[in-house]
Short mmCIF file of C-alpha atoms and ligand atoms in Angstrom, two decimals:
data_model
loop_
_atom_site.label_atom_id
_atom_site.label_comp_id
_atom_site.label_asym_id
_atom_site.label_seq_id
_atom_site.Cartn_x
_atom_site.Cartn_y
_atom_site.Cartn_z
CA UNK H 1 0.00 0.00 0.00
CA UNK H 2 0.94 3.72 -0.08
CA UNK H 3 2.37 5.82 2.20
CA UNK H 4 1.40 9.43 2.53
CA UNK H 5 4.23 12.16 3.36
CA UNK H 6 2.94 15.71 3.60
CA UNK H 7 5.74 18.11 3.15
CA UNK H 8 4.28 21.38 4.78
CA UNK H 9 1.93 21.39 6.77
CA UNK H 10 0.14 24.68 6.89
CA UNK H 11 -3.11 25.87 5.26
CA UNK H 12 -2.86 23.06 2.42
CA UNK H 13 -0.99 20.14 4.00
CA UNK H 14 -2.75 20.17 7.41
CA UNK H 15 -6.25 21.78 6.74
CA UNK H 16 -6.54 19.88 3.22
CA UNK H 17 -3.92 17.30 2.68
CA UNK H 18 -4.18 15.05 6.16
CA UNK H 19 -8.16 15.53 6.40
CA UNK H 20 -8.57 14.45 2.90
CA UNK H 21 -6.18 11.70 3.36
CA UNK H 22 -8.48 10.31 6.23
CA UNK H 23 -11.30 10.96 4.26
CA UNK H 24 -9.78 8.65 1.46
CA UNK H 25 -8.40 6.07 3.79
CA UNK H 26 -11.53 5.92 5.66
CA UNK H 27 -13.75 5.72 1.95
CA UNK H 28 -11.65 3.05 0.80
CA UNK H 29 -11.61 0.68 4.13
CA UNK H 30 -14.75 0.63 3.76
CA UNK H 31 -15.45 -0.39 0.06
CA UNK H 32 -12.86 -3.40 1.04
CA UNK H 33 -10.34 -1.74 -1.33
CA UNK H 34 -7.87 0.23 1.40
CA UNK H 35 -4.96 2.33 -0.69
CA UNK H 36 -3.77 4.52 1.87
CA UNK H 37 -1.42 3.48 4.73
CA UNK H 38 -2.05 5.82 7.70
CA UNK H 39 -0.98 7.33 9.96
CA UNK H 40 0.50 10.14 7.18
CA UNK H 41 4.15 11.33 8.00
CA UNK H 42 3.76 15.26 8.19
CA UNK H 43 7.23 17.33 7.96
CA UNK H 44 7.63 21.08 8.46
CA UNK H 45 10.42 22.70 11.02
CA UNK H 46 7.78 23.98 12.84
CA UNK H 47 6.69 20.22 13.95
CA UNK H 48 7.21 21.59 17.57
CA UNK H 49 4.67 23.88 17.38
CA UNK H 50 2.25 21.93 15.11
CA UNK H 51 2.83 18.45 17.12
CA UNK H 52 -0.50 19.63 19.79
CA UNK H 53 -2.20 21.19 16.59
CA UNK H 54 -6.25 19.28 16.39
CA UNK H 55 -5.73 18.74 12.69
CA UNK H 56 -2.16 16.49 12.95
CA UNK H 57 -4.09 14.17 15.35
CA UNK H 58 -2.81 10.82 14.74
CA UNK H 59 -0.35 11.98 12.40
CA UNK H 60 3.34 11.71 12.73
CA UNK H 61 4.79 15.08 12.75
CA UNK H 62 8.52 15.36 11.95
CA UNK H 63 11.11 18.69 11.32
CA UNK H 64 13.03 17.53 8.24
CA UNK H 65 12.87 15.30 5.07
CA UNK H 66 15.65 13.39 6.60
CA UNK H 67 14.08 12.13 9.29
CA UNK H 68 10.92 11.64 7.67
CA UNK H 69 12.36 9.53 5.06
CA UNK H 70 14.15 7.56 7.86
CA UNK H 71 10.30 6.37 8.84
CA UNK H 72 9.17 5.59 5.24
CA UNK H 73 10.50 3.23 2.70
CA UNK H 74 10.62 6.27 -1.20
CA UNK H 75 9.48 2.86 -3.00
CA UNK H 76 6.27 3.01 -1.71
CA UNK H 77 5.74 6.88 -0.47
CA UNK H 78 3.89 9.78 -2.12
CA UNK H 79 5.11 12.84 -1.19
CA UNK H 80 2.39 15.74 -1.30
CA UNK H 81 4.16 18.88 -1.88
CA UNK H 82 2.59 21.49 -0.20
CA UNK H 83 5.09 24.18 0.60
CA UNK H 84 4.37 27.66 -0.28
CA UNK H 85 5.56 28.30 -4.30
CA UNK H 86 8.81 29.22 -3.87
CA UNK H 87 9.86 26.41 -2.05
CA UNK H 88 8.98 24.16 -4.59
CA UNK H 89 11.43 23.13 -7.44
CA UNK H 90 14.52 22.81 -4.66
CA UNK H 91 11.95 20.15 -2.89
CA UNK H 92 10.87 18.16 -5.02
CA UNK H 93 14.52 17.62 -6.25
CA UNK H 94 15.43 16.80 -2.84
CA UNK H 95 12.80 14.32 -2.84
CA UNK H 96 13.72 12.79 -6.05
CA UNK H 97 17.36 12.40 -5.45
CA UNK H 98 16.04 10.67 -1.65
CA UNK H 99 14.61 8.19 -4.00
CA UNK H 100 10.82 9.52 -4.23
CA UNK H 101 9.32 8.83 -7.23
CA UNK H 102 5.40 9.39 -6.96
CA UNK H 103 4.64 13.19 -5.49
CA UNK H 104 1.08 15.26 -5.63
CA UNK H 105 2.45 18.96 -5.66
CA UNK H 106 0.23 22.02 -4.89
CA UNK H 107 -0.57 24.51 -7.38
CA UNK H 108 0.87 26.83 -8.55
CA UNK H 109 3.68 24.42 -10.03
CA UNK H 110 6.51 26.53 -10.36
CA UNK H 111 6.98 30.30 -8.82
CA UNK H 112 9.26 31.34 -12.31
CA UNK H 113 10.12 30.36 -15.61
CA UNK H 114 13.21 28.67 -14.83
CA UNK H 115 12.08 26.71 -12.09
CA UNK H 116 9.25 25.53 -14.42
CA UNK H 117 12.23 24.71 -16.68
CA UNK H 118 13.92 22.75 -14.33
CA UNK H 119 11.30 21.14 -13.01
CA UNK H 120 9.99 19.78 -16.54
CA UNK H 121 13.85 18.75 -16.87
CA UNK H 122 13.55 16.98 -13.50
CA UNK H 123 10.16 15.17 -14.53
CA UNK H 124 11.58 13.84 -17.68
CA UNK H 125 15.15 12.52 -16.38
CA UNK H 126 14.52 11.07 -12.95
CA UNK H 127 10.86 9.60 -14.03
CA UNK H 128 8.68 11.26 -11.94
CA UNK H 129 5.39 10.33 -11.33
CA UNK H 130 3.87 13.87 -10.58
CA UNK H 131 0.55 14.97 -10.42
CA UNK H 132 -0.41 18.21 -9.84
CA UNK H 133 -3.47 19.51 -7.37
CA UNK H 134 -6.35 19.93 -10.16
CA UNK H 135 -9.35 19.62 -8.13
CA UNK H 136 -10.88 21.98 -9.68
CA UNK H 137 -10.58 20.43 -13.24
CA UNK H 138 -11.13 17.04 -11.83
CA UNK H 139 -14.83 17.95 -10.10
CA UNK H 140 -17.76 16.45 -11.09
CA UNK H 141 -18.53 20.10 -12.09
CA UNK H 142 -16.29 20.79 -14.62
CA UNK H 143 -17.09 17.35 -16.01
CA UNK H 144 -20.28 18.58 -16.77
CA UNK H 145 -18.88 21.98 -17.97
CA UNK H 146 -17.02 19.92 -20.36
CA UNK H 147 -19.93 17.78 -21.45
CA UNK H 148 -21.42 21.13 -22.65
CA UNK H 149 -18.59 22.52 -24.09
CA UNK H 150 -18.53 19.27 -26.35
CA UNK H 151 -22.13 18.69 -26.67
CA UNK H 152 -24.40 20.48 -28.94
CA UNK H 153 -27.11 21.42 -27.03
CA UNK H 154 -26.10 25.23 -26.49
CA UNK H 155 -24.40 25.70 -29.59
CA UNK H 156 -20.45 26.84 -29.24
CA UNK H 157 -18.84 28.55 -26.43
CA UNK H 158 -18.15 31.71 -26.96
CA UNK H 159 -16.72 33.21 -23.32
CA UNK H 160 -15.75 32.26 -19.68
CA UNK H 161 -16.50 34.47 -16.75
CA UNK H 162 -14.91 33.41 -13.20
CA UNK H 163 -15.39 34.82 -10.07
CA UNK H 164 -12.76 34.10 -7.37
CA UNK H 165 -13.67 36.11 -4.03
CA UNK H 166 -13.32 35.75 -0.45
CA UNK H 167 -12.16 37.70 2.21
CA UNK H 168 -8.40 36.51 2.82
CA UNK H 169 -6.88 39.43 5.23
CA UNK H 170 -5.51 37.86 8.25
CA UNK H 171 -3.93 34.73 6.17
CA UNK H 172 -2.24 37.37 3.59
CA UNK H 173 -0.85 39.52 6.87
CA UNK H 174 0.34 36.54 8.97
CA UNK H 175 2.12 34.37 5.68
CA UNK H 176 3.99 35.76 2.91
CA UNK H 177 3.76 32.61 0.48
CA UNK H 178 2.79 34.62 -2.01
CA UNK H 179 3.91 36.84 -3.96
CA UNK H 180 0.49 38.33 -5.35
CA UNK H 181 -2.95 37.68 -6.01
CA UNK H 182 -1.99 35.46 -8.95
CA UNK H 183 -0.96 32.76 -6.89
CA UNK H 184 -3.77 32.30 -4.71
CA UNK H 185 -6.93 31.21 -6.31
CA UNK H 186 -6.23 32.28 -9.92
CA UNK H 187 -4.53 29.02 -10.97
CA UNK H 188 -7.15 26.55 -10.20
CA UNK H 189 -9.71 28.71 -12.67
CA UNK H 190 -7.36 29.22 -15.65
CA UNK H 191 -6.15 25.54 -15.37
CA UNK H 192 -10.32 24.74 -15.68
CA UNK H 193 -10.28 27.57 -18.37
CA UNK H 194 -7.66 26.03 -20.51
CA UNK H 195 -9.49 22.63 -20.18
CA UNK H 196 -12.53 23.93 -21.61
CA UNK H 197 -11.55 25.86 -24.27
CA UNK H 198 -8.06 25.23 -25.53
CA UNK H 199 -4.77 26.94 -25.17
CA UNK H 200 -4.38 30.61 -24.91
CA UNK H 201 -2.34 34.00 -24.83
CA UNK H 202 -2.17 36.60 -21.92
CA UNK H 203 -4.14 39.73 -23.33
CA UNK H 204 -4.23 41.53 -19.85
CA UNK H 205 -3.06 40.86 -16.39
CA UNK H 206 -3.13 43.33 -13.19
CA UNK H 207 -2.99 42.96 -9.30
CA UNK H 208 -4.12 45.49 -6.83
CA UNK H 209 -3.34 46.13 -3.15
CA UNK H 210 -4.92 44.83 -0.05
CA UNK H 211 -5.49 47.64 1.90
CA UNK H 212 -6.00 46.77 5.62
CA UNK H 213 -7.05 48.83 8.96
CA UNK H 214 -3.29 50.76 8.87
CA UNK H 215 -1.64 48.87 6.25
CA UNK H 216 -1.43 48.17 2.65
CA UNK H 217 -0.41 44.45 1.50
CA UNK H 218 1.02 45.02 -2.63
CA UNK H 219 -0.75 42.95 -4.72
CA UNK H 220 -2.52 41.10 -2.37
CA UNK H 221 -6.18 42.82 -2.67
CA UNK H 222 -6.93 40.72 -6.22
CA UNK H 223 -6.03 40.10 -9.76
CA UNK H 224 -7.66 39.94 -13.24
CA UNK H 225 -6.50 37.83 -16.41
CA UNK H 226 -7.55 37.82 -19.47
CA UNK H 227 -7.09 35.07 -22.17
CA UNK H 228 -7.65 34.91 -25.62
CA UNK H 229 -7.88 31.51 -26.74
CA UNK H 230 -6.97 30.20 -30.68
CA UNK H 231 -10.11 28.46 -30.02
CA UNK H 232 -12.04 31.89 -30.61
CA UNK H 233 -13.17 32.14 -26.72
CA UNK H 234 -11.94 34.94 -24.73
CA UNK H 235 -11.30 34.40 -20.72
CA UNK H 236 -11.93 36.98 -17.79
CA UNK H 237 -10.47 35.35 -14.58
CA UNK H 238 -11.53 37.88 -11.68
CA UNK H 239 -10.20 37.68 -8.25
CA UNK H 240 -11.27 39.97 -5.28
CA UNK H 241 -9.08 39.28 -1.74
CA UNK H 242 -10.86 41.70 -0.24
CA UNK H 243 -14.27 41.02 -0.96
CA UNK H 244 -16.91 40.78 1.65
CA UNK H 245 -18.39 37.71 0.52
CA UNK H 246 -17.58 34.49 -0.98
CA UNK H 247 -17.96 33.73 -4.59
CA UNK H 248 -16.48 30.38 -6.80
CA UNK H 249 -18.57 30.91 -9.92
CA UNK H 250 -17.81 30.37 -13.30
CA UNK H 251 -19.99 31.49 -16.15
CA UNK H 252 -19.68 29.60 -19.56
CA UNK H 253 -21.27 31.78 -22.26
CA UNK H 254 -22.50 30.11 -25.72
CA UNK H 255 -24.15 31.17 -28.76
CA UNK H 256 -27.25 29.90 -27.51
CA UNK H 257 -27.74 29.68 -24.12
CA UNK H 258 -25.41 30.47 -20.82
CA UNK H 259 -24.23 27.82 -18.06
CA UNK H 260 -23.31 29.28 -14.46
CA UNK H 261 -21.50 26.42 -12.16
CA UNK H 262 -21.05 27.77 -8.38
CA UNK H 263 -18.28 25.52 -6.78
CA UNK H 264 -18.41 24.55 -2.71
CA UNK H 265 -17.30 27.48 -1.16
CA UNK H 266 -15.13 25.27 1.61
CA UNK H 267 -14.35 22.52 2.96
CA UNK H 268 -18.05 22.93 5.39
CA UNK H 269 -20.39 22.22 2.20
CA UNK H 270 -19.08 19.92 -0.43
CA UNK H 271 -22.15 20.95 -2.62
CA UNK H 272 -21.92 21.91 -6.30
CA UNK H 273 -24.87 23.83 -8.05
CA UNK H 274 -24.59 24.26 -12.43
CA UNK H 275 -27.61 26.35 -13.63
CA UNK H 276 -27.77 25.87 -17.51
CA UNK H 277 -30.40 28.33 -18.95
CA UNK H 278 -30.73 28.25 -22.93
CA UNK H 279 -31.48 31.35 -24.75
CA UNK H 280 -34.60 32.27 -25.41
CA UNK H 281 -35.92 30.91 -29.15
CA UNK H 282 -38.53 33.27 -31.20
CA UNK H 283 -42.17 31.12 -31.13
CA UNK H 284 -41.54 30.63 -34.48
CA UNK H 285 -38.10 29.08 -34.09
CA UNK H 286 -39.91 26.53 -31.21
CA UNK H 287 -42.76 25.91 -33.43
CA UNK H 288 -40.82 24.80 -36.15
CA UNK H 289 -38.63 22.90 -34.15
CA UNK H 290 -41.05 21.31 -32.08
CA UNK H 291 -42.64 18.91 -35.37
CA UNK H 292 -41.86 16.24 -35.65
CA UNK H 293 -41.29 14.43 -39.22
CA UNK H 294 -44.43 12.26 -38.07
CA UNK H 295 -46.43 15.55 -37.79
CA UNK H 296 -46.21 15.43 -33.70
CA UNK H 297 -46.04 18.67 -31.63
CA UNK H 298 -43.56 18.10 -28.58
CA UNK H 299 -43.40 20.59 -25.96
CA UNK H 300 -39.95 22.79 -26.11
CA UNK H 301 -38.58 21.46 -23.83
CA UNK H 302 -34.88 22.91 -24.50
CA UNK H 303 -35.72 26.20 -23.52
CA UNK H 304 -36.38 25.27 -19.62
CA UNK H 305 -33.53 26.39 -17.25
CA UNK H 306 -32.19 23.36 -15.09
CA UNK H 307 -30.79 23.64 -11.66
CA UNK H 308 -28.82 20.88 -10.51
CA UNK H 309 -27.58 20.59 -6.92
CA UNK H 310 -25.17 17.86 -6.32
CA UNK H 311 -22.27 16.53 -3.80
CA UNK H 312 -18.45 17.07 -5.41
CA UNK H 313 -15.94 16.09 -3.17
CA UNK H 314 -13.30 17.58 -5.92
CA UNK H 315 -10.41 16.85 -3.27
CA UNK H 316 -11.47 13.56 -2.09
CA UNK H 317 -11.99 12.44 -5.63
CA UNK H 318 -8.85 13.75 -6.96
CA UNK H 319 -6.63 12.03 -4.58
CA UNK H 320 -8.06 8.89 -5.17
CA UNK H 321 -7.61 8.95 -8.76
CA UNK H 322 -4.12 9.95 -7.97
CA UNK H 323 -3.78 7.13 -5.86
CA UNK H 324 -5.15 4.44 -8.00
CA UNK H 325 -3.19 5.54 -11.11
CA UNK H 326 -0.09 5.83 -8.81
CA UNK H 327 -0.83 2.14 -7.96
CA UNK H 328 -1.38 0.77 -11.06
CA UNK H 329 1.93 3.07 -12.44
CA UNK H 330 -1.02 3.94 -15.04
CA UNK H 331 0.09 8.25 -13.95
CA UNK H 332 -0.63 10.16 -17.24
CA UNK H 333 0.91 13.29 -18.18
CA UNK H 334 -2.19 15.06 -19.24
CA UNK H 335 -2.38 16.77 -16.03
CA UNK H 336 0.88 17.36 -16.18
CA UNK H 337 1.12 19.46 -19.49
CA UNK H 338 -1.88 21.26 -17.89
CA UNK H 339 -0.60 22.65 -15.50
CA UNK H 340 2.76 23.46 -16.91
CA UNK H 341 0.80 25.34 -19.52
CA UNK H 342 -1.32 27.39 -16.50
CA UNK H 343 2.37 28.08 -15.00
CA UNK H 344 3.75 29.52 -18.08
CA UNK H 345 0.48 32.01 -18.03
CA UNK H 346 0.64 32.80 -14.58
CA UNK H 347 4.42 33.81 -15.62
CA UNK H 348 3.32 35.96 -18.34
CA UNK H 349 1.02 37.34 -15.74
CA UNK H 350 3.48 38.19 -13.53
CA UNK H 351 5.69 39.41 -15.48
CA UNK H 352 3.03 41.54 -17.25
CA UNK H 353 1.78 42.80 -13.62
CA UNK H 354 5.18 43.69 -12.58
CA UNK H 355 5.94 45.82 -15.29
CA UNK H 356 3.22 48.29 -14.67
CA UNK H 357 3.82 51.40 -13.57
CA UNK H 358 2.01 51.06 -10.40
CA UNK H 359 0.01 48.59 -8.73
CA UNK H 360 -3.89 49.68 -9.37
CA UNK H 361 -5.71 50.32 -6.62
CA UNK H 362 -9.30 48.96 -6.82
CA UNK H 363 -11.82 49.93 -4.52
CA UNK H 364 -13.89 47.44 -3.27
CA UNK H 365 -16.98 46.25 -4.44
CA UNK H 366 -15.02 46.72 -8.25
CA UNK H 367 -14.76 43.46 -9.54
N1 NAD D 401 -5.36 23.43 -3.54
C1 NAD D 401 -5.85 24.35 -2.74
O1 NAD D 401 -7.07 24.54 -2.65
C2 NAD D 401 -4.89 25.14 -1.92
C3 NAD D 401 -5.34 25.79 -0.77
C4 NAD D 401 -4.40 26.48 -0.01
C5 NAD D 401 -3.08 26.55 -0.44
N2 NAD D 401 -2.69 25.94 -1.59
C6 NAD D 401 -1.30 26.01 -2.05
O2 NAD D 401 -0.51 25.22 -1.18
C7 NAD D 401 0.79 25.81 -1.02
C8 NAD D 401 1.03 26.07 0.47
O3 NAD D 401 0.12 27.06 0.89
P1 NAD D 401 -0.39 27.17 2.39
O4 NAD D 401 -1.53 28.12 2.35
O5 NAD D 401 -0.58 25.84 2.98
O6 NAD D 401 0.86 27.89 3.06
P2 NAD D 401 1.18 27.98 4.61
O7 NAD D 401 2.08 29.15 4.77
O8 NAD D 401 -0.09 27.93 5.40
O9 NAD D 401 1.97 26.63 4.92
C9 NAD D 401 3.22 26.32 4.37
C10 NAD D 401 3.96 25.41 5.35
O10 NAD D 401 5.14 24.94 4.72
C11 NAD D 401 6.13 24.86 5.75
N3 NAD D 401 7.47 24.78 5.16
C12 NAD D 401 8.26 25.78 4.72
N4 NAD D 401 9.42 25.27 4.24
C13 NAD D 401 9.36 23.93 4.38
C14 NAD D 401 10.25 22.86 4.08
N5 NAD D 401 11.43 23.08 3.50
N6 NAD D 401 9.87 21.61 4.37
C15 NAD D 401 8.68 21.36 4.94
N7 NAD D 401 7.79 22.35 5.24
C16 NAD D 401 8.13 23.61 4.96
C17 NAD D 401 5.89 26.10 6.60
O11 NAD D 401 6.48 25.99 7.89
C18 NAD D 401 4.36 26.12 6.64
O12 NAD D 401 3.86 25.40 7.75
C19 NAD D 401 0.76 27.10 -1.84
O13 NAD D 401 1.37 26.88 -3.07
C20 NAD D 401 -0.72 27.40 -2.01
O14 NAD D 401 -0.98 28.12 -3.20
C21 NAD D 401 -3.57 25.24 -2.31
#
């Protein structure tokens, strides 16, 4: 079986990583199929302080990869990468030259272009079996985004509108992982907007600050993106830190009809809601529609909004498919490419962002 070994264990590694992990553990007990060996090694050098901490219960909390590795054999560990983005690349390379082979690293996948670089090279020449976090593109959600996207049934899509806000003050003033708004929730929406419609080029990119009670955070209050794909759809990717309210929404417009998918907002609801609502046809256009060759009238029934509420544990679900494939050594590279491609925007981003004049200030409520 596997063995978990969460490198980090802050925000991501403890609060998603080793919850999820007894989620999946607990899942696949029960279904007679167990792929999980618990309890997870955690390592961070602040295992002192995080030993007491009520989400590492019944983990094993160590300070460094060395000793962590010490308590796991790399043939059978996956190492879930989930350091803040700059302390990526230099990790994972520790980790493959330790022996690890199978890792699950957190998004964003590199912090530059040259770490991207390197960690590509890395990939390719030790044989890594690395999977990036894509629960967003692996939700039940975006499976049905993508069912629309291919089907026919609202015609071709023409634009994608997300909306990324939440309040995120006191995490943004007590860490400095990152280095603007780009990192933070930005790369799991254009990841899920180059999976729906194709690769793309940066058109526009700014950040703005987070201004606080006596304090002002740069870059920190939000960020927008836009994308041009060569598919013909354009991309707005909106992000508000400073918002009042929480928002995941992502609205797919097509030439006949839009489809607005609201993803759980944490980890408290794991509820999904897609509202599909085709354009309105002329009478005429129904009528005509509506015989059929045998001379039967049908009611038009295409025209009816749907609103479908359903469970996606995205996280759950991803690891699990992570898992398996990393069992079966059947780890595909799709997700891979994916998210190399969503690091090389966020670059452009960045480096688009940082030569601006000035950061722009937005107030709030001007997403
Ligand atoms: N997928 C998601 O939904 C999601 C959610 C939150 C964060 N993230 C991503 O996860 C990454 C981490 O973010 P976070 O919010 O957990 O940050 P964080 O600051 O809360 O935690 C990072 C942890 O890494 C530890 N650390 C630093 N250097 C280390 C090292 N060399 N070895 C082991 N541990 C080390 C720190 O002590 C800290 O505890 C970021 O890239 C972030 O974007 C993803």
């Amino acid at each position: 079986m596997l063995q978990p070994l969460v490198v980090g264990l802050g925000r991501s590694g403890a609060g998603l990583h080793i919850r999820t992990l007894a989620r999946l553990a607990e899942r696949t007990a029960a279904a007679g199929d167990p792929l999980v060996t618990l309890p997870a090694v955690g390592c961070d050098p602040r295992a002192d302080r995080l030993r007491t901490a009520a989400a590492l219960r019944g983990t094993t909390v160590v300070a460094t990869l060395e000793e962590a590795l010490r308590r796991l054999d790399p043939a059978t560990v996956v190492a879930h990468v989930c350091t803040p983005p700059r302390l990526r690349y230099a990790l994972v390379a520790e980790l493959a030259a330790h022996g690890v082979r199978r890792m699950i690293v957190e998004k964003p996948l590199a912090a530059s272009p040259g770490e991207l670089d390197a960690l590509i090279r890395l990939h390719d020449e030790a044989g890594l079996a690395l999977v990036p976090v894509a629960h967003w593109t692996g939700s039940r959600l975006a499976h049905r985004l993508r069912a629309l996207v291919r089907g026919k049934r609202l015609g071709r899509l023409r634009r994608i509108t997300v909306d990324q806000h939440k309040p995120r003050f006191l995490r943004s003033l007590t860490s400095d992982g990152h280095d603007s708004a780009l990192d933070v929730e930005i790369p799991h929406s254009l990841a899920l907007a180059l999976d729906l419609a194709g690769p793309a080029e940066l058109r526009a990119a700014h950040c703005w600050d987070l201004r606080c009670e006596d304090r002002a955070l740069p870059r920190m209050g939000g960020a927008h993106l836009e994308l041009a794909h060569t598919s013909g759809v354009t991309t707005l990717l909106r992000s508000d830190l400073g918002a009042p309210v929480r928002q995941r929404s992502v609205v797919c417009a097509f030439d006949h009809g839009t489809a607005t998918a609201h993803f759980p907002l944490s980890e408290d609801d794991d509820h999904a809601q897609l509202v599909v609502t085709p354009a309105r046809r002329t009478s005429a256009a129904v009528a005509d529609e509506s015989v059929t060759p045998a001379g039967r009238t049908d009611a038009p029934e295409a025209d009816e909004p749907t609103h479908l509420v359903f469970r996606d544990d995205a996280l759950t679900d991803f690891l699990e498919d992570a898992y398996r494939a990393f069992r079966s050594g059947a780890t595909g590279t799709t997700a891979f490419t994916l998210a190399c491609a969503t690091a090389r925007l966020l670059d452009a981003a960045r480096e688009h962002v940082a030569a601006a004049p000035t950061a722009v200030s937005h107030a709030s409520g001007s997403r």
